[in-house]
Coordinates of C-alpha atoms in Angstrom, one line a residue:
M1 CA 156.3 106.7 247.5
I2 CA 153.2 106.8 244.8
L3 CA 154.3 104.0 243.2
P4 CA 152.3 101.5 245.4
V5 CA 149.1 103.7 245.0
L6 CA 149.6 103.8 241.2
L7 CA 149.8 99.6 241.5
Y8 CA 146.8 99.2 243.8
F9 CA 144.6 101.5 241.2
L10 CA 146.2 99.6 238.0
I11 CA 145.9 95.9 239.6
F12 CA 142.3 96.7 241.1
N13 CA 141.0 99.5 239.2
Y14 CA 142.2 99.5 235.4
I15 CA 143.0 95.8 235.2
P16 CA 139.7 94.6 235.2
M17 CA 138.3 96.6 233.1
I18 CA 139.1 94.2 230.7
G19 CA 136.2 92.0 231.5
I20 CA 134.2 94.6 230.0
Y21 CA 134.4 92.7 226.9
Y22 CA 132.3 90.0 228.4
A23 CA 129.4 92.8 227.6
F24 CA 129.7 91.8 223.9
T25 CA 129.8 87.9 224.2
R26 CA 127.7 85.0 225.1
F27 CA 129.9 83.8 227.6
D28 CA 131.3 80.1 227.4
F29 CA 133.1 78.5 230.5
N30 CA 135.4 76.4 228.3
G31 CA 136.5 79.3 225.8
G32 CA 136.9 81.9 228.8
L33 CA 136.9 85.6 228.4
F34 CA 138.6 85.9 224.6
G35 CA 137.4 82.5 223.6
S36 CA 133.5 83.1 224.0
P37 CA 131.3 83.5 220.8
F38 CA 131.4 87.5 220.2
V39 CA 127.7 88.5 219.9
G40 CA 128.5 92.4 219.7
W41 CA 125.3 94.5 220.8
D42 CA 123.0 91.3 221.0
N43 CA 123.0 91.6 225.0
F44 CA 122.2 95.4 225.2
K45 CA 119.6 94.5 222.2
F46 CA 117.7 91.9 224.6
L47 CA 118.0 94.0 227.5
F48 CA 115.9 97.0 225.8
Q49 CA 113.6 95.0 223.8
S50 CA 112.9 92.6 226.6
G51 CA 111.5 95.6 228.5
T52 CA 113.5 94.4 231.6
L53 CA 116.2 97.0 231.1
T54 CA 113.1 99.8 231.4
Q55 CA 111.7 98.2 234.8
L56 CA 115.4 98.1 236.0
I57 CA 116.0 101.7 235.5
K58 CA 112.8 103.2 236.2
N59 CA 113.1 101.6 239.5
T60 CA 116.8 102.4 240.3
V61 CA 116.5 105.6 239.2
L62 CA 113.2 106.5 241.4
Y63 CA 114.7 104.8 244.4
N64 CA 117.8 106.9 244.2
I65 CA 116.1 110.1 243.4
A66 CA 113.8 109.7 246.9
F67 CA 117.0 108.7 248.5
I68 CA 118.9 111.6 247.4
V69 CA 116.2 114.1 247.8
L70 CA 114.8 112.8 251.1
G71 CA 118.4 111.8 252.4
N72 CA 119.8 115.5 251.9
V73 CA 116.9 117.6 253.0
L74 CA 116.0 115.6 256.3
Q75 CA 120.0 115.7 256.9
I76 CA 120.4 119.5 256.4
L77 CA 117.0 120.0 258.6
T78 CA 119.0 117.6 261.3
A79 CA 121.9 119.2 261.1
V80 CA 120.3 122.6 261.4
F81 CA 118.2 121.5 264.6
L82 CA 121.2 120.0 266.2
S83 CA 123.5 123.4 265.6
Q84 CA 121.0 125.1 267.4
I85 CA 120.8 123.1 270.2
P86 CA 122.5 125.1 273.3
G87 CA 123.3 122.2 275.5
K88 CA 126.7 120.8 274.9
L89 CA 125.8 117.0 276.8
Y90 CA 122.3 116.9 274.7
K91 CA 123.8 117.7 271.3
R92 CA 126.9 114.9 271.4
T93 CA 124.2 112.3 272.7
A94 CA 121.7 113.1 270.0
Q95 CA 124.7 112.9 267.8
T96 CA 125.8 109.8 268.9
V97 CA 122.4 107.9 268.8
M98 CA 121.7 109.2 265.0
F99 CA 125.1 108.1 264.1
L100 CA 124.8 104.5 265.4
P101 CA 122.7 103.4 262.6
H102 CA 125.2 104.0 260.3
F103 CA 127.7 101.3 261.9
I104 CA 124.7 98.5 261.9
S105 CA 125.4 95.8 259.0
W106 CA 122.4 95.5 256.2
V107 CA 122.2 92.1 257.2
L108 CA 121.0 93.0 260.9
V109 CA 118.8 95.6 258.9
G110 CA 117.0 92.9 257.0
A111 CA 116.6 90.8 260.2
F112 CA 115.0 93.8 261.8
S113 CA 112.8 94.0 258.9
Y114 CA 111.7 90.5 258.7
Q115 CA 111.0 90.4 262.5
M116 CA 108.7 93.5 262.0
F117 CA 106.6 92.6 259.1
N118 CA 106.7 88.5 258.7
S119 CA 103.2 87.3 258.7
D120 CA 103.5 84.7 261.2
N121 CA 105.2 86.6 264.2
G122 CA 106.0 90.0 263.1
V123 CA 105.6 93.1 265.1
V124 CA 103.1 94.7 262.8
N125 CA 100.7 91.8 262.2
T126 CA 100.8 90.8 265.9
L127 CA 99.8 94.5 266.9
L128 CA 97.0 94.0 264.2
K129 CA 95.9 90.4 266.2
E130 CA 95.9 92.3 269.4
L131 CA 93.7 94.9 267.5
A132 CA 91.2 92.2 266.1
H133 CA 92.4 93.4 262.5
P134 CA 92.8 90.8 259.9
T135 CA 96.7 90.3 259.4
Y136 CA 98.3 91.6 256.1
D137 CA 101.6 89.3 254.4
F138 CA 103.8 92.2 253.4
Y139 CA 106.0 89.7 251.8
L140 CA 103.3 89.0 249.3
Q141 CA 102.4 92.5 248.6
P142 CA 105.1 94.9 246.8
E143 CA 103.5 98.2 247.1
P144 CA 104.4 98.9 250.6
W145 CA 108.2 97.7 250.1
K146 CA 108.6 100.9 248.1
Y147 CA 107.9 102.7 251.6
I148 CA 109.8 100.3 253.8
I149 CA 112.9 100.4 252.0
I150 CA 113.2 104.1 251.7
G151 CA 112.5 104.6 255.5
F152 CA 115.2 101.8 256.1
Y153 CA 117.5 103.7 254.1
I154 CA 117.0 107.3 255.6
W155 CA 117.0 105.6 259.2
K156 CA 120.5 104.4 258.9
T157 CA 122.2 107.0 256.6
L158 CA 120.7 110.2 258.2
G159 CA 123.1 110.2 261.3
Y160 CA 126.1 109.9 258.9
G161 CA 124.8 112.7 256.3
A162 CA 124.0 114.9 259.2
V163 CA 127.5 114.7 260.5
I164 CA 128.7 116.3 257.1
Y165 CA 126.5 118.8 257.1
L166 CA 126.7 119.7 260.9
A167 CA 130.5 120.2 259.9
A168 CA 130.0 122.6 257.2
I169 CA 127.6 124.7 259.6
M170 CA 130.6 124.5 262.3
S171 CA 132.7 125.9 259.9
I172 CA 130.3 129.5 258.9
S173 CA 132.2 132.2 260.8
D174 CA 130.2 133.9 263.7
E175 CA 131.0 137.1 262.7
Y176 CA 127.8 136.3 260.1
Y177 CA 125.6 135.5 263.1
E178 CA 126.6 138.2 265.3
A179 CA 126.1 140.8 262.5
A180 CA 122.4 139.5 261.8
R181 CA 121.7 139.7 265.4
I182 CA 122.7 143.3 265.6
D183 CA 120.4 144.1 262.6
G184 CA 117.8 142.2 264.5
A185 CA 117.5 139.3 263.0
N186 CA 115.7 136.0 264.6
V187 CA 117.0 132.4 264.7
F188 CA 114.8 131.5 261.8
Q189 CA 116.0 134.3 259.6
Q190 CA 119.7 133.7 260.4
I191 CA 119.1 130.0 259.6
R192 CA 117.0 131.2 256.2
H193 CA 119.4 134.0 254.9
I194 CA 122.9 132.7 256.4
T195 CA 123.0 129.0 257.4
L196 CA 121.3 127.3 254.3
P197 CA 122.9 129.9 251.6
L198 CA 126.3 128.8 253.0
L199 CA 125.1 125.1 252.6
V200 CA 124.7 125.1 249.4
P201 CA 128.4 124.4 247.6
T202 CA 128.2 121.6 250.4
F203 CA 124.8 120.5 249.1
V204 CA 125.7 120.8 245.4
L205 CA 129.0 118.9 245.9
L206 CA 127.3 115.9 247.5
I207 CA 124.2 115.7 244.6
L208 CA 127.0 115.4 242.3
F209 CA 128.8 112.4 244.0
S210 CA 125.3 111.1 244.4
L211 CA 124.5 111.4 240.9
G212 CA 127.2 109.5 239.6
G213 CA 125.9 106.4 241.0
I214 CA 122.2 106.8 240.4
L215 CA 122.0 103.8 238.4
K216 CA 123.8 102.2 241.4
G217 CA 121.0 100.7 243.8
Q218 CA 122.0 100.0 247.5
F219 CA 122.9 96.3 246.7
D220 CA 123.3 95.5 250.2
L221 CA 120.0 97.1 251.1
F222 CA 117.7 95.5 248.8
Y223 CA 119.3 91.9 248.7
Q224 CA 119.1 91.9 252.6
I225 CA 115.6 93.0 253.0
I226 CA 114.0 91.2 249.5
G227 CA 116.5 88.8 248.9
G228 CA 115.3 86.3 246.2
N229 CA 111.4 86.8 246.8
G230 CA 110.4 87.2 243.1
M231 CA 106.8 88.2 244.3
L232 CA 108.2 91.9 245.1
Y233 CA 110.7 92.0 242.0
N234 CA 108.1 94.1 240.1
A235 CA 108.5 97.1 242.9
T236 CA 111.9 96.3 244.5
D237 CA 114.1 94.9 241.6
I238 CA 116.9 97.4 240.6
L239 CA 119.9 97.0 238.2
D240 CA 122.7 95.4 240.8
T241 CA 120.3 92.9 242.0
Y242 CA 119.9 92.1 238.5
V243 CA 123.1 92.0 237.7
F244 CA 123.5 89.5 241.1
R245 CA 121.5 87.0 239.7
S246 CA 122.3 86.9 236.1
L247 CA 125.8 86.1 237.3
T248 CA 124.9 83.7 240.5
V249 CA 121.7 82.2 239.4
N250 CA 121.1 82.3 235.7
F251 CA 125.2 82.2 235.0
D252 CA 124.6 84.8 232.3
I253 CA 127.8 86.6 232.5
G254 CA 127.3 88.5 229.0
M255 CA 124.0 89.7 230.0
G256 CA 124.9 90.9 233.6
T257 CA 128.1 92.6 232.3
A258 CA 125.9 94.4 229.6
A259 CA 123.9 95.3 232.1
G260 CA 126.6 96.7 234.5
L261 CA 128.3 98.4 231.5
F262 CA 125.4 100.6 231.0
Q263 CA 125.0 101.4 234.4
S264 CA 128.6 102.9 234.8
F265 CA 128.0 104.3 231.4
F266 CA 125.0 106.3 231.7
G267 CA 126.4 107.4 235.3
F268 CA 129.4 109.1 233.9
L269 CA 127.6 110.7 231.1
L270 CA 125.1 112.3 234.0
V271 CA 127.8 113.6 236.1
I272 CA 129.8 115.6 233.1
V273 CA 126.2 116.8 231.9
V274 CA 125.1 118.0 235.4
N275 CA 128.7 119.3 236.4
F276 CA 129.1 121.2 233.1
I277 CA 125.5 122.9 233.8
I278 CA 126.4 123.7 237.0
K279 CA 129.9 125.3 235.8
K280 CA 127.7 127.4 233.3
T281 CA 125.5 129.0 236.2
R282 CA 127.8 128.7 239.6
E283 CA 131.1 128.2 238.6
D284 CA 132.5 127.9 242.1
Y285 CA 130.0 125.1 242.9
A286 CA 131.2 122.8 240.0
L287 CA 133.2 119.5 240.7
F288 CA 135.6 120.0 238.1

């Protein structure tokens, strides 16, 4: 019965790993995979020496840190807030409304973004005109997009993450809260001394899963919102969008594969190191 599962992973996960060899070649369409000139570490050297990789890593890591930290903190706060709402109807309605953005395509999010920030008839610039203020061309200024992208990501993922933490809160035994109320603890004390400490294992587990992809940006998010606007690359270009352009625009398969390999290898090492540290301090919270 497990044979189909093994075949699936073999065909779609392990056999494609042969393509890693592209990272060490100057790809030639006539020669194919094994007929392309072998260049060793030249693709990696170019990435580091050109300064491209440094900027890409900086953008990717900083965005992911913001996504992980702000996302998890807001998801925990939202889950705690929802758990304290007494009315079941309002609680379920609030959960549904917050969960809906998770099902919205990033393509639609990109359309929302354009309708809000384009210089001709965007919502923001239309409002500025009504207030007799000069308009602002968002698509020529990279700085605001750092906050716009983070805002859209949190808006879309808040409901889904909150549901995960809410499920963890619901699994906490009521006996803890009853004992705390008998001892005179108010709601805030119960949250501080019971709810939050018991959410730590879930928090650590989600952080470990997130760290594995800290160099893997949200490609759909960046591509649909920024697209091919080179004016914004300095603040919004990440490894995923660079690899995509390398493969589809520049046709530099070797360089794109080198960036992707570095991305995966760094994420793997980061998970191993962080898990090792957690295992040494709190073994129960370790992933493996």
